[in-house]
Coordinates of C-alpha atoms in Angstrom, one line a residue:
X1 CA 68.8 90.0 37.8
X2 CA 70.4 90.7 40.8
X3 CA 73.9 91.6 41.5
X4 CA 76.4 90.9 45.1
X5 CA 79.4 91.1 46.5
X6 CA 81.5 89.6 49.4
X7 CA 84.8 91.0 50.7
X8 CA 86.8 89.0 52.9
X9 CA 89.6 89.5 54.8
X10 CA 91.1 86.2 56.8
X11 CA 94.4 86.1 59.0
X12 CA 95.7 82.8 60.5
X13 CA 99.0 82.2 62.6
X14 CA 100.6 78.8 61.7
X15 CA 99.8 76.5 64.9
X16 CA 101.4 73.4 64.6
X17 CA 103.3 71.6 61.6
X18 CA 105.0 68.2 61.1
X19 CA 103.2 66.2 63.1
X20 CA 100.7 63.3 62.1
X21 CA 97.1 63.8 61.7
X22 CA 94.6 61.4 63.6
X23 CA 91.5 61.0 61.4
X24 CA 88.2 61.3 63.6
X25 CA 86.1 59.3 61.2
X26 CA 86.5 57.6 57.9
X27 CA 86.1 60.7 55.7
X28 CA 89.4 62.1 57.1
X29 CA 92.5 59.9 55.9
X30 CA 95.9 60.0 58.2
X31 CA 98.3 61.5 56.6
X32 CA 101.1 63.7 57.6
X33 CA 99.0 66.6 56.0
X34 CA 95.7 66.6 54.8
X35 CA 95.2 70.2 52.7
X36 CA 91.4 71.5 52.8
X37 CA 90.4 74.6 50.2
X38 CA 86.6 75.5 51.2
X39 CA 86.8 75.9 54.6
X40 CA 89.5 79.2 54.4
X41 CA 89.2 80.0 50.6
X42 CA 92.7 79.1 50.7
X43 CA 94.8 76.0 51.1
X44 CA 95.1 75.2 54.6
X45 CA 96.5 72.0 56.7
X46 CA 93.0 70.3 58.4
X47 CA 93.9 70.6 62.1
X48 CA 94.4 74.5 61.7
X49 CA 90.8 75.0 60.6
X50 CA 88.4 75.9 63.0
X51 CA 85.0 74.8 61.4
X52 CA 84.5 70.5 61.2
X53 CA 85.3 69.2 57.9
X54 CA 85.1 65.6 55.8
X55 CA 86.8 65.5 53.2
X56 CA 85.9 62.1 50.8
X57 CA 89.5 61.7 48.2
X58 CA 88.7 60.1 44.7
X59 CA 90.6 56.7 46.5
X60 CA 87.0 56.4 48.7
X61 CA 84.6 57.4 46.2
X62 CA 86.1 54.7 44.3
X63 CA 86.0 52.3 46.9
X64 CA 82.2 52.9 47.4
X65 CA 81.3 51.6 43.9
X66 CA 78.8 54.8 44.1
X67 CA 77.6 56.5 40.6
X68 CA 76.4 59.6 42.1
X69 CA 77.6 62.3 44.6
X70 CA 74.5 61.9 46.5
X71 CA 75.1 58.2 47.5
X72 CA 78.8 59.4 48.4
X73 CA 77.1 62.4 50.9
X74 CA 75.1 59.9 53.0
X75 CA 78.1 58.5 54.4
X76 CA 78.8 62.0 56.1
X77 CA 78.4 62.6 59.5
X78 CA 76.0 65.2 60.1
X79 CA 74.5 65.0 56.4
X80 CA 71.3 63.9 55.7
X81 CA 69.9 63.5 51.9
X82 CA 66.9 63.5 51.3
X83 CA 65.6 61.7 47.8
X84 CA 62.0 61.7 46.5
X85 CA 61.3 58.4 44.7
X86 CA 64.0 56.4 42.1
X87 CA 67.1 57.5 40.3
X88 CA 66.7 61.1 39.1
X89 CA 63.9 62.5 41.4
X90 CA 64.6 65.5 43.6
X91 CA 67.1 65.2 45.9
X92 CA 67.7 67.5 49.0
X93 CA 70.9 67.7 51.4
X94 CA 70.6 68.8 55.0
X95 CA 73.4 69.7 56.9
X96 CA 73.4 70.0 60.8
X97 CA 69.5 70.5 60.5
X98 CA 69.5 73.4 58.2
X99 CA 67.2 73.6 55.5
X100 CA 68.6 72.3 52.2
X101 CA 68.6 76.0 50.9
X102 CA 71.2 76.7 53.3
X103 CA 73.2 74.4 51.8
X104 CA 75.6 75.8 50.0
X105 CA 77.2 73.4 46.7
X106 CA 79.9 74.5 44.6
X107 CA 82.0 73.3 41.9
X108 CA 85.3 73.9 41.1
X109 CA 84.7 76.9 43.2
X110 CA 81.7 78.0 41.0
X111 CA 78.3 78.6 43.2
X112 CA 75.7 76.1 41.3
X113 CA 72.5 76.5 43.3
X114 CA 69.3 77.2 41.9
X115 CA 68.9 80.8 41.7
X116 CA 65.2 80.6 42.4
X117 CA 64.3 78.6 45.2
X118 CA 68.3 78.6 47.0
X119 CA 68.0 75.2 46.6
X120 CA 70.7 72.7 44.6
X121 CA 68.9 69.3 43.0
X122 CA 71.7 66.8 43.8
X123 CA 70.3 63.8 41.8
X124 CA 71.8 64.5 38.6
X125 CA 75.7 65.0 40.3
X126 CA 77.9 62.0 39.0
X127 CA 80.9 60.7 40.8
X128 CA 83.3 60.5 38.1
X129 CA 86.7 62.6 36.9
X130 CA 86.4 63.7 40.9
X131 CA 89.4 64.4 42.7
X132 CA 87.8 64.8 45.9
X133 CA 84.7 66.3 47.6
X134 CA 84.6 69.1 50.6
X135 CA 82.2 69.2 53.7
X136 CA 82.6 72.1 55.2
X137 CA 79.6 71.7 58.2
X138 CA 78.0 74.7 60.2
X139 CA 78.0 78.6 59.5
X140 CA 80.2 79.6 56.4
X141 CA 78.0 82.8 55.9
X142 CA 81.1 85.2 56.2
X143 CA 82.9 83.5 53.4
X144 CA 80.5 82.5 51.6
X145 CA 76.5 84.6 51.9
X146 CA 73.4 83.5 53.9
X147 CA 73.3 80.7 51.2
X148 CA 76.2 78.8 53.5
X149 CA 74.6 78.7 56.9
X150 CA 74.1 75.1 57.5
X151 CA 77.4 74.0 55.2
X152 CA 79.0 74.4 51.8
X153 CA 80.1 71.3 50.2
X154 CA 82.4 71.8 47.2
X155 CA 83.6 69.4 44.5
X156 CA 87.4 69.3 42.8
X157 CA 87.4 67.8 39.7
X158 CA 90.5 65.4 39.0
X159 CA 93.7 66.0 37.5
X160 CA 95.2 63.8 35.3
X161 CA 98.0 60.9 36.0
X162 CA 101.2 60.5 35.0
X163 CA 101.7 60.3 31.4
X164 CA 99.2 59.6 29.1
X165 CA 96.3 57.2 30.1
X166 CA 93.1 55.9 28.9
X167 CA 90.8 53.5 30.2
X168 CA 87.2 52.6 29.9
X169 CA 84.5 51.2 32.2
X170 CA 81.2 49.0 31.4
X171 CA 78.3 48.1 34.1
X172 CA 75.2 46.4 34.0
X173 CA 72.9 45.2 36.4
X174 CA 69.3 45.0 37.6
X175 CA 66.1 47.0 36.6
X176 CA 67.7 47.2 33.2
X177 CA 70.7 49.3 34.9
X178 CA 73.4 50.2 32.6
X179 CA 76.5 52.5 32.9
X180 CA 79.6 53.3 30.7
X181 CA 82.5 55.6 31.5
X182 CA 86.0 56.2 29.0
X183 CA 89.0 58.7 29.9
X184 CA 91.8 60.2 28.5
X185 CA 94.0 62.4 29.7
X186 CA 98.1 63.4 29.8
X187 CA 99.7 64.7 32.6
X188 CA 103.9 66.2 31.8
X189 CA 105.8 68.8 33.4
X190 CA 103.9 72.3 32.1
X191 CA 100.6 70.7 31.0
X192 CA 97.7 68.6 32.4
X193 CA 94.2 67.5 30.7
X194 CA 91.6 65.2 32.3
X195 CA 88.9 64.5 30.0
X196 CA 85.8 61.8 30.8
X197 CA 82.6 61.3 29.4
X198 CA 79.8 58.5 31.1
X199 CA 76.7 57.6 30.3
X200 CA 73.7 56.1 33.1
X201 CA 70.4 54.5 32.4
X202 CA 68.0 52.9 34.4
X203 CA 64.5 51.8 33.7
X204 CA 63.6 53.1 37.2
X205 CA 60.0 52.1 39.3
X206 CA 57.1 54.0 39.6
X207 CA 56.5 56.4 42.6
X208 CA 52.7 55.6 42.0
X209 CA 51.4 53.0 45.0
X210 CA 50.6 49.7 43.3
X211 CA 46.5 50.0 44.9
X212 CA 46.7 53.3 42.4
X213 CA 47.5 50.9 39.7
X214 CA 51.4 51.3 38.8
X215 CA 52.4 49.3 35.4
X216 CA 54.6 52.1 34.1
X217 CA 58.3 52.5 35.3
X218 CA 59.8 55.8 35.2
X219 CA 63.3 55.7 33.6
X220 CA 66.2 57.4 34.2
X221 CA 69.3 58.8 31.5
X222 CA 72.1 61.0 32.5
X223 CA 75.3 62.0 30.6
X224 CA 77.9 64.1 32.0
X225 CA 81.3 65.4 30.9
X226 CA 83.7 66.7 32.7
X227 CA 87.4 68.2 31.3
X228 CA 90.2 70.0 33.5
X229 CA 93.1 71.7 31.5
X230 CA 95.6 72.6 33.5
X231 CA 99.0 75.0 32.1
X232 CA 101.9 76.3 33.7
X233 CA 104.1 79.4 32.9
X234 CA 106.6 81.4 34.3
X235 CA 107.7 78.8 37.0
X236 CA 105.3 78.9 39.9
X237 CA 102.1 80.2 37.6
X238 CA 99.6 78.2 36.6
X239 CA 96.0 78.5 34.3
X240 CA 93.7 76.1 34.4
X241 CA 90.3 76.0 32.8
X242 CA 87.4 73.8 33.8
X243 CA 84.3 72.4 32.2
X244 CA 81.2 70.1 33.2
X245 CA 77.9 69.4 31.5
X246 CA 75.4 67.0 32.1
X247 CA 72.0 66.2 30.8
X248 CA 69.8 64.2 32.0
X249 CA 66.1 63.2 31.3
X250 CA 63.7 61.7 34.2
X251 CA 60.1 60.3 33.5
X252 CA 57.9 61.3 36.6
X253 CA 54.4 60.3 37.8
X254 CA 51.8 62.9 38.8
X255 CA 49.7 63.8 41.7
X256 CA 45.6 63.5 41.6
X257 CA 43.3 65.6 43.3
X258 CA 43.5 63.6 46.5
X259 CA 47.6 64.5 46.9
X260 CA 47.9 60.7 45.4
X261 CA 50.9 59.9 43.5
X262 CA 49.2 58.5 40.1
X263 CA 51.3 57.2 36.7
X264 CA 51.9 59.5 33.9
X265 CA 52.9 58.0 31.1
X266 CA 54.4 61.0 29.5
X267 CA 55.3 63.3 32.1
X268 CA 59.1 63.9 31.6
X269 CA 61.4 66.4 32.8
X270 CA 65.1 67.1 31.4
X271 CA 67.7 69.1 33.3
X272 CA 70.9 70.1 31.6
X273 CA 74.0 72.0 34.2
X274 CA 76.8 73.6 32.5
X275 CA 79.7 74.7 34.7
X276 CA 83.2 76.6 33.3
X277 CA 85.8 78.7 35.9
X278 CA 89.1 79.7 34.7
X279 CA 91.8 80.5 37.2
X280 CA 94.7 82.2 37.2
X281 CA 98.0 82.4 39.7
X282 CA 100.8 83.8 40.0
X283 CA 102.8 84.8 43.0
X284 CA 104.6 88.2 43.0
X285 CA 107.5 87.0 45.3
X286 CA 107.6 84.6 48.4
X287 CA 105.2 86.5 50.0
X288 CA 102.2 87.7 48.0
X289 CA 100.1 85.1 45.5
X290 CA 97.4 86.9 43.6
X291 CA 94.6 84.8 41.5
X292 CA 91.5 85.5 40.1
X293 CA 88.9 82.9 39.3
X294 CA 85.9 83.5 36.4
X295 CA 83.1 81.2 36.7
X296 CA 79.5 80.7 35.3
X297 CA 77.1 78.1 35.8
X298 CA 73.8 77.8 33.5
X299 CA 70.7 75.6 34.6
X300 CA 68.2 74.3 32.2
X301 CA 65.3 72.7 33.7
X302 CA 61.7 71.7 31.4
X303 CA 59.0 70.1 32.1
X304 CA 57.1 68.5 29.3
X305 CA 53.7 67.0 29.8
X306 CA 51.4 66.8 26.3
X307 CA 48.4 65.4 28.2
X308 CA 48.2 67.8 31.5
X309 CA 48.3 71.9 31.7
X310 CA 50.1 71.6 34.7
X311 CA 53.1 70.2 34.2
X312 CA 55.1 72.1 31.7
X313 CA 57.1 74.7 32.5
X314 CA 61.0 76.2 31.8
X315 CA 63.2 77.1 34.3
X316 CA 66.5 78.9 33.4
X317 CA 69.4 79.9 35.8
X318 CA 72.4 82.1 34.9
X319 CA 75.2 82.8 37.4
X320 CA 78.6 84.4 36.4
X321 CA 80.9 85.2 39.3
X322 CA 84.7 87.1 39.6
X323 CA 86.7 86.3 42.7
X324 CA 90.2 88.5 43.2
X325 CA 91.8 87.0 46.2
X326 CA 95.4 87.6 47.9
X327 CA 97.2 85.3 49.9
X328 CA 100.4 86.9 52.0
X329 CA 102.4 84.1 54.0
X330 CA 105.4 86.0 55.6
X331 CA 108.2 83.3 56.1
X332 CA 107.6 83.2 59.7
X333 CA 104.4 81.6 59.3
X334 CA 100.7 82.3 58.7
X335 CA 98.6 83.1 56.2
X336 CA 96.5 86.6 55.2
X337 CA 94.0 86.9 52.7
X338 CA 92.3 89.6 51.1
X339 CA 89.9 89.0 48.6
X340 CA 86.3 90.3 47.0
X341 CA 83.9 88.4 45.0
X342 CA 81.9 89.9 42.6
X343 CA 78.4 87.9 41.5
X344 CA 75.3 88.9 39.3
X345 CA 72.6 85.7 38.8
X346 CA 69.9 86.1 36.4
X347 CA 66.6 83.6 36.6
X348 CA 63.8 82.9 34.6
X349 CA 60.6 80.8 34.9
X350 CA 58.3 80.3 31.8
X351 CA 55.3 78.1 31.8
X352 CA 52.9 77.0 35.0
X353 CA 54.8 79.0 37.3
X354 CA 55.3 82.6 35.8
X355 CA 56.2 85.0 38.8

């Protein structure tokens, strides 16, 4: 198990305000404010920060028709993702030319990488109950650890609208392609709750070269749920607690002694991510807002293989993180904030690859 912690200390003088923004590429929508999180660790208008963000809103990941984050990413400047094979096969984000373990992913501002290897498997990331997704690109190691030297892309999960609302979506196409997606959620002056469950399946292809003989495709399932409960009290505090879980089970092909990819027709590996944070703010007067946010991510990953020794195995991945933060934002402008983050990750490997 190990055990960190980060203390941080940012001060910014307010440069410019009320004017209109100019987006420099597609990711960056003009508004007369656009508000980015990641790349300050506080709320902070775009054309004050100094590092170069994209931020995609839940308006262009609609637009895009894209189920999964990863499709979303490639339309980043200065992002490359890398994916091996079909639906559900590793997937690996570069930013700027860093390796992908210097990639940095969070959720909800809860640290989700692999506790192992560094590395975060985007291929089991859906795009849905997303409010918006963060690029923050180049060096974020003073904010965020060594983890965060190529980038840190974090992902906001949605509110809910107006009111109460439901809806539900059906898909179906090609390579026996099928999705569903329902919501519900209720939205009034004190409370908020966003709650969405989908379902993905694909029949897949093989990764085997047809010369290698390749009559077996290699499916693809994911379900994911996602919630965000949202209360207020006191005025100007708020709690909010949120949840996502997905599970997902991929059929793989193996490798021969030649480095060949050949089929396997029951080599199957099944992932399941669980991420909670709770957050709470307050502020004390105009001035000072304190918060704290609790967060924990577990990561399930087995591999399951009856006819090979080499293919089964059980990764597990605990991380449980406190951040204390304090913003002060005198009258005259500005912002300061204080803050230390408190972090112990815990990882276990069973099987073919026992450390």
């Amino acid at each position: 198990m190990a055990v960190s912690a980060i203390v941080f200390l940012l001060a910014q003088t307010a440069i410019a305000e009320n004017l209109e923004v100019g987006s420099t590429n597609s990711n960056e929508v003009e508004q007369k404010k656009t508000v980015v999180v990641t790349a300050n660790r506080y709320p902070t208008d775009i054309r004050e920060v100094g590092s170069s963000v994209s931020i995609i809103d839940a308006e262009e990941i609609k637009q895009s028709g894209q189920p999964t984050v990863l499709e979303v990413l490639r339309s980043v400047p200065g992002v490359d993702v890398v994916q091996s094979g079909g639906r559900g096969r590793t997937t690996s984000v570069f930013i700027r030319g860093a390796e992908s373990d210097q990639t940095l992913l969070m959720i909800d501002g809860v640290r989700a990488n692999d506790n192992t290897t560094g590395l975060f498997d985007f291929a089991d990331i859906k795009a849905e109950n997303i409010d918006r997704i963060e690029v923050i690109r180049g060096p974020q190691s003073v904010l965020y650890g060594s983890e965060a030297i190529g980038g840190v892309i974090q992902i906001f999960t949605k509110n809910a609208g107006k009111g109460t609302t439901a809806n539900a979506f059906v898909e179906a196409g090609s390579r026996g392609t099928h999705q569903y997606r329902a919501n519900i959620g209720h939205r009034d002056k004190n409370i908020s709750s966003s709650n969405t469950v989908s379902f993905f399946g694909n029949d897949g292809i093989s990764a085997a070269q047809s010369k290698n003989a390749n009559p077996e495709d290699d499916s693809y399932r994911n379900v994911t749920l996602s919630s965000k409960n949202t209360a207020k009290f006191l005025e100007d505090g708020s709690i909010n607690f949120i949840a996502r879980y997905s599970n997902s089970e991929s059929e793989l092909d193996a490798f021969d002694f030649m480095g060949n990819v050949v089929d396997d027709l029951n080599f199957e590996q099944d992932t399941e991510l669980l991420t909670l944070s709770t957050r709470i703010e307050k502020s004390v007067n105009d001035w000072v807002t304190p918060s704290i946010l609790i967060g924990y991510t577990k990561q399930e990953i087995e591999g399951i293989d009856p006819d090979s020794e080499f293919n089964n195995f059980d990764i597990s991945n605990d991380t449980f993180a406190v951040t204390t933060k304090v913003d002060i934002t005198p009258t005259w402008g500005g912002t300061t904030s204080l803050g230390h983050v408190f972090e112990t990750r815990k990882a276990d490997n069973r099987g073919n690859f026992d450390a």
